[in-house]
Short mmCIF file of N, CA and C in Angstrom, two decimals:
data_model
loop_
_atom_site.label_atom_id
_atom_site.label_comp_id
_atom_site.label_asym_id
_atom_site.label_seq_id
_atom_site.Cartn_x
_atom_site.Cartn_y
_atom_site.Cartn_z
N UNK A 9 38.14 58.30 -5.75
CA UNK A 9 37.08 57.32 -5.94
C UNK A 9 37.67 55.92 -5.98
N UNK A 10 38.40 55.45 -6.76
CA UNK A 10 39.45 55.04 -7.02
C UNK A 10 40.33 53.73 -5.47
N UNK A 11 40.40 54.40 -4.49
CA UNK A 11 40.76 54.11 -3.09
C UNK A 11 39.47 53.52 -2.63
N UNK A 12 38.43 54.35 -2.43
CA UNK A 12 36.74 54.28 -1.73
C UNK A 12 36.30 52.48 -2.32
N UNK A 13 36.53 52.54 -3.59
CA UNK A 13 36.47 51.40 -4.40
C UNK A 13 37.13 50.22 -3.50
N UNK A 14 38.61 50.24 -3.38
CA UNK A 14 39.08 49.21 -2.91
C UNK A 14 39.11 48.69 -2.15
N UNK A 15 38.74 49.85 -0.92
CA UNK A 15 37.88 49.35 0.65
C UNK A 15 36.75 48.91 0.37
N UNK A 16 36.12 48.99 -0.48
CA UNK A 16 34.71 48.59 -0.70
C UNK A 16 34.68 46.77 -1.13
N UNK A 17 35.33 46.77 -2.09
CA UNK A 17 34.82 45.87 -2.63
C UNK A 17 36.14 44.66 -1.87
N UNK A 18 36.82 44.97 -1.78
CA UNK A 18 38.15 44.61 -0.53
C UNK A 18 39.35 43.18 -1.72
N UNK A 19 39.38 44.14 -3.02
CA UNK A 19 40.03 43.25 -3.72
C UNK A 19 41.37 43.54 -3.45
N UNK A 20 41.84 44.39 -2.44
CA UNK A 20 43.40 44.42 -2.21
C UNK A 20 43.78 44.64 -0.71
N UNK A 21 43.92 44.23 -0.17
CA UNK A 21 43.90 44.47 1.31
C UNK A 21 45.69 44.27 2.04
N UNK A 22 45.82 44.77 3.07
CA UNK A 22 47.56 44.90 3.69
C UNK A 22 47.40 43.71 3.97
N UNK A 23 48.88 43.39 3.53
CA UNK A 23 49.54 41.49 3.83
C UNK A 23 49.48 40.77 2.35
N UNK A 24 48.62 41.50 1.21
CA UNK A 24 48.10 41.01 0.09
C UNK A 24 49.51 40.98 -0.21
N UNK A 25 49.86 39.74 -1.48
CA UNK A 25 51.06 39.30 -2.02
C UNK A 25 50.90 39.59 -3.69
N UNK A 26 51.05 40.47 -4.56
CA UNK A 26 50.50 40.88 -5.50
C UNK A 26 51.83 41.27 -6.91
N UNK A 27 51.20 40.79 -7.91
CA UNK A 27 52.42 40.87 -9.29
C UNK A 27 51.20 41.30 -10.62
N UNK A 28 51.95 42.61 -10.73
CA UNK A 28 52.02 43.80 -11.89
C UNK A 28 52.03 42.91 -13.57
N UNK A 29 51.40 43.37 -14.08
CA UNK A 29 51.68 42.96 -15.46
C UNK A 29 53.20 43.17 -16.06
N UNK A 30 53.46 44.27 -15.51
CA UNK A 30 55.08 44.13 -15.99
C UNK A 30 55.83 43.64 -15.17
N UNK A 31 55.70 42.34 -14.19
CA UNK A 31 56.82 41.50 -13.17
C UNK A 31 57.32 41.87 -11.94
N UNK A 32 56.41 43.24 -11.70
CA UNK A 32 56.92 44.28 -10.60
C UNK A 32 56.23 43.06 -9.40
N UNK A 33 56.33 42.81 -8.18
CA UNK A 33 55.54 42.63 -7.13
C UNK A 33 56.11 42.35 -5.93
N UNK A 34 55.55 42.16 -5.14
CA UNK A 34 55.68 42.69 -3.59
C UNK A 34 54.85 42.37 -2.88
N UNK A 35 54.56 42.67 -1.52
CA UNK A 35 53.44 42.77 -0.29
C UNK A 35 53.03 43.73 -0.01
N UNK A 36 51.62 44.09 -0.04
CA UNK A 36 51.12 45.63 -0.01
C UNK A 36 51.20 46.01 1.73
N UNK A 37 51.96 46.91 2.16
CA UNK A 37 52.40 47.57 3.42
C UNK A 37 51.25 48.61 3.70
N UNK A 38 51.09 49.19 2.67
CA UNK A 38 49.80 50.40 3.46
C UNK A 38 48.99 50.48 2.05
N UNK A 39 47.96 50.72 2.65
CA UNK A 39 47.05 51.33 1.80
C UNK A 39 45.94 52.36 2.25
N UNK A 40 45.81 53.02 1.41
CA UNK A 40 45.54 54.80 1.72
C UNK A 40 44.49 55.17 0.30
N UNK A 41 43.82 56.09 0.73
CA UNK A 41 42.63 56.42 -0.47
C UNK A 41 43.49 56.86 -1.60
N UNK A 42 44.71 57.32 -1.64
CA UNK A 42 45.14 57.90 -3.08
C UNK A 42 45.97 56.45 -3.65
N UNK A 43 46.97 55.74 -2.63
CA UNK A 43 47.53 55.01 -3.15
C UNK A 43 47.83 53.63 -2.07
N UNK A 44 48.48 52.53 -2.63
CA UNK A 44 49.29 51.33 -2.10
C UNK A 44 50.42 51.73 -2.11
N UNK A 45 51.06 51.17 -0.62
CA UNK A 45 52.60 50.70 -0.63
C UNK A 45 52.89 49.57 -1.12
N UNK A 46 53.39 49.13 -1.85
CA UNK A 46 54.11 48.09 -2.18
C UNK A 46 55.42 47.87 -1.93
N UNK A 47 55.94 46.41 -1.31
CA UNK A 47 57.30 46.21 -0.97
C UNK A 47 57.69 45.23 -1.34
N UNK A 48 58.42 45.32 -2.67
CA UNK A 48 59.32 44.44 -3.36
C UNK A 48 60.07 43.65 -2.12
N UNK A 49 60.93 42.46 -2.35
CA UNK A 49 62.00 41.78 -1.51
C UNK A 49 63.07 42.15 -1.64
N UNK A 50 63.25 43.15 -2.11
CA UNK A 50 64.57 43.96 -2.49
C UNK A 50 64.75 44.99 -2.01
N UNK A 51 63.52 45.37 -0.71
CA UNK A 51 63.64 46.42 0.15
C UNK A 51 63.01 47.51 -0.74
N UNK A 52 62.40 47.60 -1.69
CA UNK A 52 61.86 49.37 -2.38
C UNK A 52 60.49 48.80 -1.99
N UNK A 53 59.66 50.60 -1.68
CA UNK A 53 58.58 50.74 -1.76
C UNK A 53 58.48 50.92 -3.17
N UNK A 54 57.08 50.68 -3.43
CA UNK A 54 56.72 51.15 -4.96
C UNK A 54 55.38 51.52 -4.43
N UNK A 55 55.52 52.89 -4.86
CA UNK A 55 53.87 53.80 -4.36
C UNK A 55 52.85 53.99 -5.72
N UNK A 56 51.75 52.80 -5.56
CA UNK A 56 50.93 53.10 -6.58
C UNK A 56 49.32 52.96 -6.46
N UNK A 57 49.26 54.09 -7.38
CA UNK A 57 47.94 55.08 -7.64
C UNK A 57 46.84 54.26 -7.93
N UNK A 58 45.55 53.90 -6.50
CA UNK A 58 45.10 53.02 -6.14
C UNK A 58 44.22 53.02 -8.15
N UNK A 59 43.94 54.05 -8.91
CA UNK A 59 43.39 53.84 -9.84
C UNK A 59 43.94 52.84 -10.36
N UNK A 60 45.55 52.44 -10.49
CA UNK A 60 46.09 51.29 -11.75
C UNK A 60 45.37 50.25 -10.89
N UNK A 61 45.12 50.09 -9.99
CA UNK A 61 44.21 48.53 -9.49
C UNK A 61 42.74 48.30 -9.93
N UNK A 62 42.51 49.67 -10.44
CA UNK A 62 40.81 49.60 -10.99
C UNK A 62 40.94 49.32 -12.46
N UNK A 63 41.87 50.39 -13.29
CA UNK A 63 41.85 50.00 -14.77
C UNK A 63 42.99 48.83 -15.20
N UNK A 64 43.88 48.42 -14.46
CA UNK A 64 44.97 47.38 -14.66
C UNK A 64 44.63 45.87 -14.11
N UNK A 65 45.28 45.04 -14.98
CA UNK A 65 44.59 43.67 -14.47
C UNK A 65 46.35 43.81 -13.38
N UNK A 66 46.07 42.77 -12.43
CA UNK A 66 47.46 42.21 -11.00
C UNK A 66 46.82 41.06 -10.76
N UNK A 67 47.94 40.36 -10.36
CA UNK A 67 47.76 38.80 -9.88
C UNK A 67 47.82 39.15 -8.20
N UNK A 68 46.52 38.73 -7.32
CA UNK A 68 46.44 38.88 -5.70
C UNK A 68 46.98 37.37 -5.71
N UNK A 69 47.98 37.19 -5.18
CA UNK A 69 48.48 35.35 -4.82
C UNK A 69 47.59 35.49 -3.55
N UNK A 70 47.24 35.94 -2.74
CA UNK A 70 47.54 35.48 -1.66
C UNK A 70 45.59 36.21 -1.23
N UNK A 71 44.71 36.41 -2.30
CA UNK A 71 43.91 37.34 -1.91
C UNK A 71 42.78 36.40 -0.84
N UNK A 72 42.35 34.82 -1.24
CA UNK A 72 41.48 34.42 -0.70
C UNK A 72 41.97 32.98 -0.39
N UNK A 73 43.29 32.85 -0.96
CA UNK A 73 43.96 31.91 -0.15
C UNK A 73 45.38 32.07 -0.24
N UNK A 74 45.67 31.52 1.29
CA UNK A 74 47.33 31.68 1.18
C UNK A 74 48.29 30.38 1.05
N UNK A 75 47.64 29.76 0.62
CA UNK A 75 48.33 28.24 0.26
C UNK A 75 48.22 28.83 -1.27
N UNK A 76 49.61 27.77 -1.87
CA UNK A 76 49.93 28.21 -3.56
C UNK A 76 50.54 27.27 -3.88
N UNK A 77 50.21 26.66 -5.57
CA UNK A 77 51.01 25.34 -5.81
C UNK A 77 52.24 26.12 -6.88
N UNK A 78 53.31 24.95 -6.53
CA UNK A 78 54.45 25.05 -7.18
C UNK A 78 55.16 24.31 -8.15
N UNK A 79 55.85 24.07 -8.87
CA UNK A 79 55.90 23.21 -9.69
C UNK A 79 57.39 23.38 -10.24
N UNK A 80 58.51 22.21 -10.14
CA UNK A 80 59.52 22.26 -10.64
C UNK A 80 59.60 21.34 -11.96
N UNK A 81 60.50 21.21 -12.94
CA UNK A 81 60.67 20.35 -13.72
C UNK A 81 61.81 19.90 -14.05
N UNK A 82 62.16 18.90 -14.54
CA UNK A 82 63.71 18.47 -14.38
C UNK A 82 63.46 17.46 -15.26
N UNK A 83 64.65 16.71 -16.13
CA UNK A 83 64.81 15.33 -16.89
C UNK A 83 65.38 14.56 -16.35
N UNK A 84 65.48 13.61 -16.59
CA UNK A 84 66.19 12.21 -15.95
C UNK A 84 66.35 11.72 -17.50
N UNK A 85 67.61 10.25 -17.30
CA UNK A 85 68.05 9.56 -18.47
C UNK A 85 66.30 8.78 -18.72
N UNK A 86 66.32 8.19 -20.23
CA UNK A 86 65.40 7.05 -19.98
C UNK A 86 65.50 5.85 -19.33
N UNK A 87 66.62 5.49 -18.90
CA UNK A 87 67.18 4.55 -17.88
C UNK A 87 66.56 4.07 -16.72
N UNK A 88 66.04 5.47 -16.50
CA UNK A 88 65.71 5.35 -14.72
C UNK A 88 64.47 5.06 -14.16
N UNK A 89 64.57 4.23 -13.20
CA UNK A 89 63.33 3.50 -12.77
C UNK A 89 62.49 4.86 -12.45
N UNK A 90 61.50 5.24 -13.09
CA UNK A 90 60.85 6.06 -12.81
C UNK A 90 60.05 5.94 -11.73
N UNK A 91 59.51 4.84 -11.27
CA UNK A 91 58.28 4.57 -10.09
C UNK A 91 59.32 4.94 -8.96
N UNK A 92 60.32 4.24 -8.93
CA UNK A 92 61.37 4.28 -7.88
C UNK A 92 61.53 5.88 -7.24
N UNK A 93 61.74 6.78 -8.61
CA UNK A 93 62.01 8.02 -8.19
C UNK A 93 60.93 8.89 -8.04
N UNK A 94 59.81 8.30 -8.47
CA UNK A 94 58.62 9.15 -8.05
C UNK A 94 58.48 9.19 -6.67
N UNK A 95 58.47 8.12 -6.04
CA UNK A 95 58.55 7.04 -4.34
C UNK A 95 59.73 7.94 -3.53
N UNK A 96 60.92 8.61 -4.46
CA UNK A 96 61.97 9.46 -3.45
C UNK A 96 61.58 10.45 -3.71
N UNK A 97 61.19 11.14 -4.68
CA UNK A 97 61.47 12.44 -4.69
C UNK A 97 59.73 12.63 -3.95
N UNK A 98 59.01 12.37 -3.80
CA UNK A 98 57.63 12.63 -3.30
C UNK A 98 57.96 12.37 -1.71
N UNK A 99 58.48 11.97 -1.07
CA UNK A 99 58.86 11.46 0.23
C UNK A 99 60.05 12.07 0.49
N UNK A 100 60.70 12.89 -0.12
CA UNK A 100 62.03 13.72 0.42
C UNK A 100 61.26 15.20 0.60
N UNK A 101 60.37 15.11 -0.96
CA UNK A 101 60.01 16.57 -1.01
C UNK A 101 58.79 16.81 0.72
N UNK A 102 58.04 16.05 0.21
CA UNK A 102 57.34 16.15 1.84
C UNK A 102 57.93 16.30 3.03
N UNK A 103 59.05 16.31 3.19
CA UNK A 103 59.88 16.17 4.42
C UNK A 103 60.10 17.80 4.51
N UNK A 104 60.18 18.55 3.53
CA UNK A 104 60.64 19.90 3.86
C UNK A 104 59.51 20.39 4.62
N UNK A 105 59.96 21.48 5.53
CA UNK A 105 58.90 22.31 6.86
C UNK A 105 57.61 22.90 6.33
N UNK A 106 57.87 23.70 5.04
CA UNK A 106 56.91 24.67 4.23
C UNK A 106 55.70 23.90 3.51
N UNK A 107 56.44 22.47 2.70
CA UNK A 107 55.81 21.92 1.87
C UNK A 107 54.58 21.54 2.58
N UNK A 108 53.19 21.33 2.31
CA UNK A 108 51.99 20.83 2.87
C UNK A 108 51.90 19.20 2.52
N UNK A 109 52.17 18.41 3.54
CA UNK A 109 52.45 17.33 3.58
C UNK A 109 51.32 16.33 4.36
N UNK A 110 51.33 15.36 4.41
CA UNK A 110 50.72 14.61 5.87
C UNK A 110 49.09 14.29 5.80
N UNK A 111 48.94 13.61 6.91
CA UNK A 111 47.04 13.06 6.87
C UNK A 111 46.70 14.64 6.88
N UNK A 112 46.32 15.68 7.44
CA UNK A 112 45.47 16.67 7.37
C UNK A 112 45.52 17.11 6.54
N UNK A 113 46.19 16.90 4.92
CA UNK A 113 46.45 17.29 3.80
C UNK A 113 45.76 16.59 2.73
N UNK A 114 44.65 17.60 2.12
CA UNK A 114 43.88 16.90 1.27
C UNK A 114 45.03 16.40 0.00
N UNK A 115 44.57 15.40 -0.69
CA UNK A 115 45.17 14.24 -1.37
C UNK A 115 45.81 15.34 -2.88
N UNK A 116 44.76 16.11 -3.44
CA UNK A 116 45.13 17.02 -4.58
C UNK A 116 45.80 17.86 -3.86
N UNK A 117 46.35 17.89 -2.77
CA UNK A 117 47.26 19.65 -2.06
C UNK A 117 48.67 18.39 -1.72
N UNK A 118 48.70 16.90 -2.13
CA UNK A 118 49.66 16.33 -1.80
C UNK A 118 50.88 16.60 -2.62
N UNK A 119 52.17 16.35 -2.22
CA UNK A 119 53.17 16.59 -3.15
C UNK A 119 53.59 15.67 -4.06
N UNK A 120 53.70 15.48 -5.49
CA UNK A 120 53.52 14.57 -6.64
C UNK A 120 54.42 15.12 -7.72
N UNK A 121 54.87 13.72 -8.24
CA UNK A 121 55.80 13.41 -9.16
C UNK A 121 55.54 12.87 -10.29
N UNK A 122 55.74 13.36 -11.51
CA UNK A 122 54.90 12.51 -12.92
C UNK A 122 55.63 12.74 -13.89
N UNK A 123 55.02 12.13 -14.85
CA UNK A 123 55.87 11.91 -16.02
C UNK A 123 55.53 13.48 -17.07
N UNK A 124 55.88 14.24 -17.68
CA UNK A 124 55.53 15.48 -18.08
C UNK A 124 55.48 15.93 -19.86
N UNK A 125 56.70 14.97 -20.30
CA UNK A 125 56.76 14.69 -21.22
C UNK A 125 58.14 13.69 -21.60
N UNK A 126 58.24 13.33 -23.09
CA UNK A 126 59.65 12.51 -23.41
C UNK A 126 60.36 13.42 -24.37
N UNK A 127 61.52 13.85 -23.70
CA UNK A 127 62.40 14.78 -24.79
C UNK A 127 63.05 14.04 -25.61
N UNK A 128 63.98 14.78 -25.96
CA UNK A 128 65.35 14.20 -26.93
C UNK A 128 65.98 13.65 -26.14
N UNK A 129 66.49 14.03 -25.09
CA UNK A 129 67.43 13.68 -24.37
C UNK A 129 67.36 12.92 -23.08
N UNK A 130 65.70 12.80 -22.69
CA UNK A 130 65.24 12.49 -21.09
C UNK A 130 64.12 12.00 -21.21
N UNK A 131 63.29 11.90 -20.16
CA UNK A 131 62.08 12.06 -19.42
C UNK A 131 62.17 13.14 -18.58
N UNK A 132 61.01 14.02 -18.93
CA UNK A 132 60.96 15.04 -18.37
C UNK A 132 59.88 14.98 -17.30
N UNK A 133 60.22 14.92 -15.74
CA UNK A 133 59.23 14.70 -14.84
C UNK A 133 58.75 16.31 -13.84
N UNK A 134 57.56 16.24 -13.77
CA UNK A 134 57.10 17.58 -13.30
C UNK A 134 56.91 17.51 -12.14
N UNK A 135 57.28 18.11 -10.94
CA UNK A 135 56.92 17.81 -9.02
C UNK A 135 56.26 19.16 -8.98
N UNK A 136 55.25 18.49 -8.16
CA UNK A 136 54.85 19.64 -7.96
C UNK A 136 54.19 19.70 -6.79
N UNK A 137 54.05 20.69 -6.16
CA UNK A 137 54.08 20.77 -4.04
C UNK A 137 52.93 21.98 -4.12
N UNK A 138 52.45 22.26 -2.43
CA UNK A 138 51.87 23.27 -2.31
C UNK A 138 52.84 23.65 -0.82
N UNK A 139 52.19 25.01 -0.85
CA UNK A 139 52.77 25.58 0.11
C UNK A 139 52.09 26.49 1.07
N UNK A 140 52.62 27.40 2.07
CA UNK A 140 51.57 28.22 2.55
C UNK A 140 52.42 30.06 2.22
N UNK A 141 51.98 29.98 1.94
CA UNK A 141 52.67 31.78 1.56
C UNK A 141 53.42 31.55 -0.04
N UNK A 142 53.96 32.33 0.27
CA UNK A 142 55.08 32.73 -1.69
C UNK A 142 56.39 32.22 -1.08
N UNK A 143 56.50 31.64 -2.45
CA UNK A 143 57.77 30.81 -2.51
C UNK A 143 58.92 32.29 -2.90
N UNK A 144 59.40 32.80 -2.35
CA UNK A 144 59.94 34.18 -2.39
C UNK A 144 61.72 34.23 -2.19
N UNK A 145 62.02 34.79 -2.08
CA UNK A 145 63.81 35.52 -1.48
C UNK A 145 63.21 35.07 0.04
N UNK A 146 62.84 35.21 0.78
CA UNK A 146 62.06 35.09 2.01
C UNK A 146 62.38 33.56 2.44
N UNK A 147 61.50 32.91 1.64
CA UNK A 147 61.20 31.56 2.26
C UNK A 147 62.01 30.88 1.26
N UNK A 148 62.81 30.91 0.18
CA UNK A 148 63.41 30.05 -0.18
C UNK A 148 62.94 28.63 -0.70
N UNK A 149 61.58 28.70 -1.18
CA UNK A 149 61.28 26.27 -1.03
C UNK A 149 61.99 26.10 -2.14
N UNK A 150 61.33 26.70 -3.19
CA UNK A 150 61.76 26.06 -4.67
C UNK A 150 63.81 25.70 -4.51
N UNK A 151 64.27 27.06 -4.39
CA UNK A 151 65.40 26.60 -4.18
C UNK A 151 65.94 25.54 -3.34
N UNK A 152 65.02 25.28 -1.85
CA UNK A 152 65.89 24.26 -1.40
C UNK A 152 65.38 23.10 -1.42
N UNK A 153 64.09 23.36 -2.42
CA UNK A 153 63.43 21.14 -3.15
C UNK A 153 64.57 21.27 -4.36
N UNK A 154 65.47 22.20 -5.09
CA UNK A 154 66.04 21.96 -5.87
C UNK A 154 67.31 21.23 -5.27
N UNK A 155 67.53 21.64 -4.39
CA UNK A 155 69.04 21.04 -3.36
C UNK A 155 68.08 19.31 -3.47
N UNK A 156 67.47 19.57 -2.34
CA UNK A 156 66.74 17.99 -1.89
C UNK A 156 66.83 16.62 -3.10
N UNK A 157 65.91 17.57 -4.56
CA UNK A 157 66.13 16.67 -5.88
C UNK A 157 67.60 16.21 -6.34
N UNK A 158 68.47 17.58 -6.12
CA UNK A 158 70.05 17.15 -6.15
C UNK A 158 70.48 15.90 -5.89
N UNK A 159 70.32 16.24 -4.39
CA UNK A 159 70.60 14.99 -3.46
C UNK A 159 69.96 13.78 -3.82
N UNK A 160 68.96 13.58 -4.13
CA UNK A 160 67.96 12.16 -4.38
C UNK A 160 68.46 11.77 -5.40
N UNK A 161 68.83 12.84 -6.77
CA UNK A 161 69.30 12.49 -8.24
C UNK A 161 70.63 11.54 -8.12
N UNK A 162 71.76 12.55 -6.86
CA UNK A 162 73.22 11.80 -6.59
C UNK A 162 73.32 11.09 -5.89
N UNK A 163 72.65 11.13 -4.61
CA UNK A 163 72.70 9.43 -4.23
C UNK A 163 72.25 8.32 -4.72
N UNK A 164 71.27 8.27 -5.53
CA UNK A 164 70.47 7.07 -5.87
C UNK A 164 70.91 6.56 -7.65
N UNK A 165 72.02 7.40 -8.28
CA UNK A 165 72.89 7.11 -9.37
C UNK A 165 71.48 7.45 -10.08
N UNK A 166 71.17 8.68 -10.22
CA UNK A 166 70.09 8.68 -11.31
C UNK A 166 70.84 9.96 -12.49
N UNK A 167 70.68 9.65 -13.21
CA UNK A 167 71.67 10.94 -14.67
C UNK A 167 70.42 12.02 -14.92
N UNK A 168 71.21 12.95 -14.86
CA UNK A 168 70.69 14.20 -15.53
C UNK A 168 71.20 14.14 -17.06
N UNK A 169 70.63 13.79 -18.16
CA UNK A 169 70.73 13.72 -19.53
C UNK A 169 71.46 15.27 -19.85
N UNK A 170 72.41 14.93 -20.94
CA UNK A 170 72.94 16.40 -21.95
C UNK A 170 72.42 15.76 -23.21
N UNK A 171 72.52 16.86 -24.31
CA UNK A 171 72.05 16.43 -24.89
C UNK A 171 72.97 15.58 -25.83
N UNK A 172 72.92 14.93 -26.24
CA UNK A 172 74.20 14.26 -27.09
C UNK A 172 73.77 13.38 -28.79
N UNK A 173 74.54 13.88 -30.09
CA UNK A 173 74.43 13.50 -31.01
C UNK A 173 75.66 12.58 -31.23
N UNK A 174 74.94 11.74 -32.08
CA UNK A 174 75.68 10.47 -32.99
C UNK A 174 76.06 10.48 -34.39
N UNK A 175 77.03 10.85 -34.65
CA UNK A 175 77.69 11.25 -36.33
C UNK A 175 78.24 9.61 -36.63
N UNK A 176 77.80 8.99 -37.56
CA UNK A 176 77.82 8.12 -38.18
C UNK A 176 78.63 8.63 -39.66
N UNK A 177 80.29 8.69 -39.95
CA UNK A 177 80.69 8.81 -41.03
C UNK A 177 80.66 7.65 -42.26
N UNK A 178 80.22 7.65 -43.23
CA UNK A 178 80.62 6.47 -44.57
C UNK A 178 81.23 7.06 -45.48
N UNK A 179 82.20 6.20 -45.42
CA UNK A 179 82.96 6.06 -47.18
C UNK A 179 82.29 5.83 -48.39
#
């Protein structure tokens, strides 16, 4: 019944990009009245019993859209011209192939740089991009806007804060 269900109501369909309450997930490869294939990026099927999709809650990334936002975070010193680095890192990050960039790109799907909070040690600024598919072992973005931010942080003399205390001894 269970299967009949999921063709029916079409909440899981092949190509679907999907994550398990316990962190398991994958791309569903087949689906069949008793069960889903699932294929981790680590090469395993995981064969499961189309019922856990009726009584179990799963995250479908990819069920009714395949664009997905992303979001890195990082500190900077309080030093640093923040407008300046909003202006690079929003204009480097757009440059990558995946990221959704450009005039045909509605303005909220643009890639953006902000202030997130003020730590101990920084300004903590949040970027955050969209994309088209899962940021995965596959496609690699997050990892290589983390290279890109690298680069923008070391050329342009901007500090990544540690955290650092001040001991003041008196006699």
């Amino acid at each position: 019944i269970s299967g009949i269900i999921l063709l029916i109501d079409r909440s899981l369909t092949v190509g679907d990009y999907i994550e398990f309450e316990d962190g398991k997930q994958g791309v569903v490869n087949d689906l069949s009245m008793r069960c889903a294939t699932v294929t981790t990026y680590e090469g395993k099927d995981i064969l499961v019993p189309n019922e856990k999709f009726i009584s179990n809650s799963f995250v479908n990334w990819t069920h009714k859209d395949n664009e997905q936002r992303y979001s890195i975070k990082i500190q900077v010193a309080y030093k640093t011209d923040l407008r300046k680095l909003f202006n690079l890192l929003v204009e480097n990050i757009s440059k990558h192939p995946q990221v959704l960039s450009g005039d045909g790109v509605p303005k909220e799907r643009q890639p953006d740089a902000e202030i997130s909070n003020f730590c101990d040690s920084g300004v903590e600024i949040l970027i955050e991009f969209w994309m088209s598919g899962i940021d995965d072992g596959e496609n690699k973005v997050g990892a290589d806007l983390l290279l890109v931010i690298w680069d923008v942080l070391h050329d342009n003399n901007i500090e990544i804060p540690y955290p650092q205390r001040h001991i003041t001894i008196t006699k």
